[in-house]
Coordinates of C-alpha atoms in Angstrom, one line a residue:
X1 CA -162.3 33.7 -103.5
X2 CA -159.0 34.2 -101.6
X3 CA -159.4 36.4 -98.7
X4 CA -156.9 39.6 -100.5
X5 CA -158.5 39.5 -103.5
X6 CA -161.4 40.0 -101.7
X7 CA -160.6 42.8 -99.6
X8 CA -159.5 44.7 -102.6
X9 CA -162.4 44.3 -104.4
X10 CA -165.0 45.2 -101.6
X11 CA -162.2 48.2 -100.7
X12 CA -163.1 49.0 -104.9
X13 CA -167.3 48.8 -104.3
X14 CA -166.3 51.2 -100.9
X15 CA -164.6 53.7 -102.9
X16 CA -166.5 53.4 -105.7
X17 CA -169.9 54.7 -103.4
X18 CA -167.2 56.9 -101.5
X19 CA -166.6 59.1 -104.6
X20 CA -170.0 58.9 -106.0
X21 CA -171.4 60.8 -102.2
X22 CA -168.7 62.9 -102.2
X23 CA -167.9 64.5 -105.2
X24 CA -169.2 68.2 -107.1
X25 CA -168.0 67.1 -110.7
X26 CA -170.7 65.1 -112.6
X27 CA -167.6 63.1 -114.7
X28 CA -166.6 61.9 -111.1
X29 CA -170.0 60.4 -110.0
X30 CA -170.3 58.7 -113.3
X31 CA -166.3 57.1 -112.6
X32 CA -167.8 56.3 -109.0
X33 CA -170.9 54.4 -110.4
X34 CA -168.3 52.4 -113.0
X35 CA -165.7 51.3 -110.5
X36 CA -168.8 50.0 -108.2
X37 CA -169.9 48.3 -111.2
X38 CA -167.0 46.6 -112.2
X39 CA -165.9 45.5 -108.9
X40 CA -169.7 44.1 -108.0
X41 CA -169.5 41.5 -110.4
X42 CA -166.8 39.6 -108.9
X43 CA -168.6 39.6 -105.8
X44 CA -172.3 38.5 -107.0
X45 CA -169.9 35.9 -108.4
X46 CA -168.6 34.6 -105.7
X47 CA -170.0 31.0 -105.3
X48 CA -169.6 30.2 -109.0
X49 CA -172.1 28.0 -111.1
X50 CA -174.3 28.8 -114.2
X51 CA -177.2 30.9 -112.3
X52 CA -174.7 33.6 -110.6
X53 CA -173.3 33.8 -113.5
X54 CA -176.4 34.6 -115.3
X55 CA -177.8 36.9 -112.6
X56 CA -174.6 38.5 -112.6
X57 CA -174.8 39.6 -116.6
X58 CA -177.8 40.7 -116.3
X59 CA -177.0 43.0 -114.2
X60 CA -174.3 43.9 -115.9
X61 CA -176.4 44.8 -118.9
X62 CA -178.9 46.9 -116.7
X63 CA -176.5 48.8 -115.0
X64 CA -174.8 49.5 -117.8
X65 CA -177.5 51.3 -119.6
X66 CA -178.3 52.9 -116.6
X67 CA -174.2 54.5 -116.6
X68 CA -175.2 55.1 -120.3
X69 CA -178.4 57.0 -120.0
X70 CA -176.5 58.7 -116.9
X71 CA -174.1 59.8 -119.1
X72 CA -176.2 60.9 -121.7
X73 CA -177.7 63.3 -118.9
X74 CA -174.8 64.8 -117.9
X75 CA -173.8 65.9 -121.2
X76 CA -177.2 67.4 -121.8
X77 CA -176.5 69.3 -118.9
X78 CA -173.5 69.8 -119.5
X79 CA -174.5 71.3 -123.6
X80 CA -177.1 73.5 -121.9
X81 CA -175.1 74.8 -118.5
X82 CA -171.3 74.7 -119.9
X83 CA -170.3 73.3 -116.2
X84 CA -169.3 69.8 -114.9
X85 CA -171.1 70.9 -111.6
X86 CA -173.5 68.9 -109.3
X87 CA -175.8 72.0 -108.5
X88 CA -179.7 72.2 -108.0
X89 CA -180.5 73.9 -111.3
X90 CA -180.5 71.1 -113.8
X91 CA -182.0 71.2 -117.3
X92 CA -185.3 69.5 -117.4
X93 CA -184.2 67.2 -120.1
X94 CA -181.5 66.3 -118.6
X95 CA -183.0 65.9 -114.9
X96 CA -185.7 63.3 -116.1
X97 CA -182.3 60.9 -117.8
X98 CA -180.8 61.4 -115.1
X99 CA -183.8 60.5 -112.9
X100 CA -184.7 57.4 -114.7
X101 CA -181.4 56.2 -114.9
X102 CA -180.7 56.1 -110.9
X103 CA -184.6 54.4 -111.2
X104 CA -183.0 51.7 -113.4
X105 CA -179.9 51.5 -110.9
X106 CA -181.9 51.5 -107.8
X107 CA -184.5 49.0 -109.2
X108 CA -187.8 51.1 -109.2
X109 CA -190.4 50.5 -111.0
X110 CA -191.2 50.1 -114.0
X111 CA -187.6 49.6 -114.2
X112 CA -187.7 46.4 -111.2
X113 CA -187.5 43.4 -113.8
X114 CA -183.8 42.9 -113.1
X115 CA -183.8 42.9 -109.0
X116 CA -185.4 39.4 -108.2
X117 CA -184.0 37.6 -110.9
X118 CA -180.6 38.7 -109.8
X119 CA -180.7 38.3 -106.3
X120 CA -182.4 34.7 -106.7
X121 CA -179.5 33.8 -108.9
X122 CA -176.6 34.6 -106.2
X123 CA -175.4 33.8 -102.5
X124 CA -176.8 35.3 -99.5
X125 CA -173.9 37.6 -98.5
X126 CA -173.9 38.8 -101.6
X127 CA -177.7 39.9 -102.1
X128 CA -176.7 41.4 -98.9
X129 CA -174.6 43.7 -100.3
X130 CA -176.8 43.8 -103.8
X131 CA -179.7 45.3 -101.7
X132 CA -178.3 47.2 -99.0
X133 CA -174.6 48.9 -100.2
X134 CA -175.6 49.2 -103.5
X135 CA -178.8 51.6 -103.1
X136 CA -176.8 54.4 -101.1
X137 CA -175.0 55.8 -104.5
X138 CA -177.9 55.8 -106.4
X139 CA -180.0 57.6 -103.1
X140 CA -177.4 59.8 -103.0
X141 CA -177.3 61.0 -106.2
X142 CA -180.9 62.0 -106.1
X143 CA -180.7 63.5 -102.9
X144 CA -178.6 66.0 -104.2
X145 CA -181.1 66.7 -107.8
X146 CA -183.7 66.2 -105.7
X147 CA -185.3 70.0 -105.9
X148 CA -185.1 70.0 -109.9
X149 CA -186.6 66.4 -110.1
X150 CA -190.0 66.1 -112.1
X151 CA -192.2 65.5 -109.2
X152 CA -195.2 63.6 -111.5
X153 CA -192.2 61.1 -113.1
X154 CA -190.8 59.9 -109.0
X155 CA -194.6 59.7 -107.8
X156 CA -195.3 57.8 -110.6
X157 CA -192.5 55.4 -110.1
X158 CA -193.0 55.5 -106.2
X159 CA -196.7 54.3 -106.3
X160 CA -195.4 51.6 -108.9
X161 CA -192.6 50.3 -106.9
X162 CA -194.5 49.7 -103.9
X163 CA -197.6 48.1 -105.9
X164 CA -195.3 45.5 -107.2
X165 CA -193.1 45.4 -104.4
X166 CA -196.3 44.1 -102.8
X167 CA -198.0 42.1 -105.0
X168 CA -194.6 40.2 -106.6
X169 CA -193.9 38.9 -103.6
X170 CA -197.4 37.5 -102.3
X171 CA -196.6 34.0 -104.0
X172 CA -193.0 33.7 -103.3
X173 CA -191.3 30.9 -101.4
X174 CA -188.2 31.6 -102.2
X175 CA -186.6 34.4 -99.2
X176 CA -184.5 35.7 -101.6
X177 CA -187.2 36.5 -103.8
X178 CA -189.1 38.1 -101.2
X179 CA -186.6 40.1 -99.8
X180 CA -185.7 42.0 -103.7
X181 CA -189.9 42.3 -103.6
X182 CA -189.7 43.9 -100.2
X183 CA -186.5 46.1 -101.5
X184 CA -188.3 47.4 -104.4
X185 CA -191.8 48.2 -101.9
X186 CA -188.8 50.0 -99.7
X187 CA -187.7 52.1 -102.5
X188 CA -191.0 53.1 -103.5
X189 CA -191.4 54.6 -100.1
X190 CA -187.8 56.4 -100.3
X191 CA -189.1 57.9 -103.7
X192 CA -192.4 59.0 -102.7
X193 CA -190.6 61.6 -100.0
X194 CA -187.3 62.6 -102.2
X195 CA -189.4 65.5 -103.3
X196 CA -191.2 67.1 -99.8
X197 CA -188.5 65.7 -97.6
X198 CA -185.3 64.4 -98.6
X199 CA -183.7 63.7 -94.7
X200 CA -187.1 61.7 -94.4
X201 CA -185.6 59.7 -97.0
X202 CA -182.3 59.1 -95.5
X203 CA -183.9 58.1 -92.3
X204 CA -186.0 55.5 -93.8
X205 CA -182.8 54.5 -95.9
X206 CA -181.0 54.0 -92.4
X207 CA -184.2 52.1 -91.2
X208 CA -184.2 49.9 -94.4
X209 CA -180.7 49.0 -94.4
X210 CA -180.4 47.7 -90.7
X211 CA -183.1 45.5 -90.9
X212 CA -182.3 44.0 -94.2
X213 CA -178.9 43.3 -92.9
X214 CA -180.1 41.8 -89.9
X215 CA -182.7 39.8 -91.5
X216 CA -180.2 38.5 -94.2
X217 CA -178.0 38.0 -91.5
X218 CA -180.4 35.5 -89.6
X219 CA -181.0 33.4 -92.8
X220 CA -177.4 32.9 -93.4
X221 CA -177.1 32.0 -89.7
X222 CA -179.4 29.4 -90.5
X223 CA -178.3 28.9 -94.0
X224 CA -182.1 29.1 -95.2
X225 CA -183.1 30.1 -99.0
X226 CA -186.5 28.6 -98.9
X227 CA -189.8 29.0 -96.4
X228 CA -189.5 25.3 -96.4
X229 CA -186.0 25.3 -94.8
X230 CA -187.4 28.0 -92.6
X231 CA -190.2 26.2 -91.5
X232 CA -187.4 23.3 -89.3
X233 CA -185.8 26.0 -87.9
X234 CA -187.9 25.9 -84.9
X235 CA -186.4 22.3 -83.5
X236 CA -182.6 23.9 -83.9
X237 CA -182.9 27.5 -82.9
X238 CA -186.2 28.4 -81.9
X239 CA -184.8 31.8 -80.1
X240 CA -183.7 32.9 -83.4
X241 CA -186.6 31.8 -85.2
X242 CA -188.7 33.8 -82.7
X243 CA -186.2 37.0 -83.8
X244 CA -187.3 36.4 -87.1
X245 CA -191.2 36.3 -86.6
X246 CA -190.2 39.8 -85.2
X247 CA -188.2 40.9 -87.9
X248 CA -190.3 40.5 -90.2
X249 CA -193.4 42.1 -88.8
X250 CA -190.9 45.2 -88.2
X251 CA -190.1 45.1 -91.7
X252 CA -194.2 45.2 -92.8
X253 CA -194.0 48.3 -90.5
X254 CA -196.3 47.2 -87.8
X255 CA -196.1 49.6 -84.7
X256 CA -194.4 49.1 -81.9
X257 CA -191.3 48.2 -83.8
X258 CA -188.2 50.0 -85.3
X259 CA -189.9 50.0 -89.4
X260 CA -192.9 51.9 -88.3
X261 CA -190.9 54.8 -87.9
X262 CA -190.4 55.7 -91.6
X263 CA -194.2 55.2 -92.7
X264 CA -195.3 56.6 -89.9
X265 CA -193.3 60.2 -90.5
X266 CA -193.7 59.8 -94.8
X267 CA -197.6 59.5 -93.9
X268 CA -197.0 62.3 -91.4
X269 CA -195.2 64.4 -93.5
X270 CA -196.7 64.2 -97.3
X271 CA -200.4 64.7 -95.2
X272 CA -198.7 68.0 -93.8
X273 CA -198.6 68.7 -98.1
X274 CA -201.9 68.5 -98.4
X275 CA -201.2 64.9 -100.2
X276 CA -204.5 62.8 -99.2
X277 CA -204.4 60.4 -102.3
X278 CA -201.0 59.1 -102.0
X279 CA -200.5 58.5 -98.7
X280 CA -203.7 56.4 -98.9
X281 CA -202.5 54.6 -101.2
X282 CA -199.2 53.7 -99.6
X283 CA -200.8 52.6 -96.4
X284 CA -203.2 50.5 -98.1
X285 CA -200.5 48.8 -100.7
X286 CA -198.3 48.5 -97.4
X287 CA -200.9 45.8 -96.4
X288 CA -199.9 43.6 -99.1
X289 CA -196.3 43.4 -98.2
X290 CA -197.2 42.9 -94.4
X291 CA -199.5 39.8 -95.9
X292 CA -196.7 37.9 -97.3
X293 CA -194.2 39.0 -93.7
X294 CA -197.2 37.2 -92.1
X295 CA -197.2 34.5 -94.0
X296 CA -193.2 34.1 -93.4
X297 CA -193.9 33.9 -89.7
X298 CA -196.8 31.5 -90.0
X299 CA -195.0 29.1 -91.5
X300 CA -191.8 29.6 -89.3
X301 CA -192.9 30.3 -85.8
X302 CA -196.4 30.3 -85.4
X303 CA -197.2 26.4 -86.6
X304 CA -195.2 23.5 -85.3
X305 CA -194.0 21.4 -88.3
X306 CA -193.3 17.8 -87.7
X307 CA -190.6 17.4 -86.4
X308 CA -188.0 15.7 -88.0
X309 CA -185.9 13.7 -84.6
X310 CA -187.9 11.9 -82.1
X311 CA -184.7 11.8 -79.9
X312 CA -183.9 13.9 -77.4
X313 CA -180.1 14.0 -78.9
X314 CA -179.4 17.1 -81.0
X315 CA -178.8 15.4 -84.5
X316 CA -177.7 18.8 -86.5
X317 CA -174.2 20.2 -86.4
X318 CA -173.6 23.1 -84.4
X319 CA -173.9 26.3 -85.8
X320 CA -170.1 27.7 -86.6
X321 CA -170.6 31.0 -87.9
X322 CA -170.0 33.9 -86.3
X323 CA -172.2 36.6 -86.1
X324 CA -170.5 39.4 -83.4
X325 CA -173.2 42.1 -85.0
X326 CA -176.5 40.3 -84.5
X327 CA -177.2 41.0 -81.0
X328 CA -177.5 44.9 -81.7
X329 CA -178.5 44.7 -84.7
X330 CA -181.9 43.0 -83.7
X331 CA -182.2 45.4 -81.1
X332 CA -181.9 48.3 -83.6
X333 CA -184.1 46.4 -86.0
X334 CA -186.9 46.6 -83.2
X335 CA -187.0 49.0 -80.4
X336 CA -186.1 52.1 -81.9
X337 CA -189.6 53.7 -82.2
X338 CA -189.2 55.5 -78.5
X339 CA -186.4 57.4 -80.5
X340 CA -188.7 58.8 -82.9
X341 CA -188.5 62.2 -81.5
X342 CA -185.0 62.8 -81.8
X343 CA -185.0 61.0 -85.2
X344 CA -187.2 64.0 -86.6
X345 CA -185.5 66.4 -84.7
X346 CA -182.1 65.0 -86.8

């Protein structure tokens, strides 16, 4: 894709989220979530051959009916209230389409089918932007409904998501795979604290995105799709297969690293509701992700595969990419838990 044409298509997906966050009129977010849409498609696009184009209708067809069942909310609203308004006092009708249609767009479950057959299907850069950019309209959205939203339906779909998010991805070798499995576990999280505390939920959406970004980041460094193609990255790069073995335990949420902060105050803070069940449940469901991050860096960094040059002269080409926004990014992806105080004080 020609380097204009691209910039004024991601410019599009910008404004597109821009308008959907900061908008009052419900017409508005629905016009946000379209031009996003449209100017997606392009994008997941981008290396063309028969499987992005397949992952790219389909989701097409998903988001689609999510715009439609959307739309279909707002106008209940709209029927019942006689305003265009994005206010806290929704019908109940219309709060539960609206509710399951930013579940469809966001990938929750039961409505997950769509997110690891899609970002399977395209490039690395773009499931980059398929599971990071793309959630923060969506989150939005139900940030703002979030005190009229029917608690029972978002629990529901939170315990789901992070089920599945944990038991898709325990026989995955494919990285993309397991990162969509790992989005959808994420999600579930977001969802279970939308209702008690929705800041909690941009805080973990902060978390999530910066070490998704600099995990995805790492594997297109490498160019890896596959644990196989993981596991001969030691004998190029073992520094940044060492970051990686790190990554992903921060992404499981094991303690002292940056993604222990969001389960850590989501425990903290549905306890403090007098939640005992769900909580419970998270932690121990939370295991099952953190099984197949383990398995990732077993395969990677903690077993020496054999190695594929008996010389001592580098064989492989030299790395060309540049990658200005790795160095911080690992460091934010992994030593922010001393900040956690003034985190919860934000």
């Amino acid at each position: 894709m020609k380097p204009p044409i691209l910039t004024i298509i991601m410019l599009t997906v910008i404004s597109g989220t821009m308008i959907v966050m900061t908008t009052s009129h419900w017409l508005m977010v629905w016009i946000g979530f379209e031009m996003n849409l449209l100017a997606i498609i392009p994008i997941l696009m981008k290396k063309y051959n028969p499987r992005a184009m397949e992952a790219a209708t389909k989701y097409f067809l998903t988001q689609a009916t999510a715009s439609m069942l959307l739309m279909m909310g707002i106008i209940i609203n709209l029927l019942h209230s006689g305003q265009w308004t994005v206010s806290k006092d929704l019908n109940p009708m219309a709060s539960i389409m609206m509710t399951t249609a930013l579940a469809v767009k966001l990938g929750l479950a039961p409505f997950h089918f769509w997110v690891p057959e899609v970002t399977q299907g395209i490039s690395l850069s773009s499931g980059l932007i398929l599971l990071t950019w793309q959630k923060i309209a969506p989150l939005s959205i139900l940030y703002q409904i979030s005190p009229t939203i029917n608690p029972n339906l978002l629990l529901a779909m939170a315990i789901m998501s992070v089920m599945i998010g944990g038991w898709g991805g325990l026989n995955q070798t494919q990285l993309r795979k397991i990162m969509a499995y790992s989005s959808i576990a994420h999600m579930g999280w977001m969802a279970a604290i939308m209702m008690y505390s929705p800041t909690m939920m941009i805080l973990n959406l902060t978390i999530y995105i910066i070490m998704t970004l600099t995990t995805f980041m790492l594997l297109m460094y490498n160019s890896t799709t596959t644990t196989l193609s993981l596991s001969q990255t030691w004998n190029k790069t073992p520094l940044i297969t060492s970051f990686i073995l790190v990554l992903m335990m921060s992404l499981g949420g094991l303690p002292p690293l940056s993604g222990f902060i969001p389960k850590w105050m989501i425990i903290q803070e549905l306890t403090k509701n007098e939640m005992i069940m769900m909580p419970t449940l998270l932690a121990m469901t939370a295991l099952l992700n953190l099984y197949f991050y383990m398995r990732l860096t077993y395969t990677t960094a903690l077993t020496m595969f054999p190695s594929n040059n008996c010389m001592k002269m580098k064989w492989r080409f030299e790395c060309t990419k540049k990658m200005i926004f790795l160095p911080p990014l690992i460091v934010m992806s992994t030593m922010l838990l001393p900040l956690t105080p003034m985190l919860s004080v934000l």
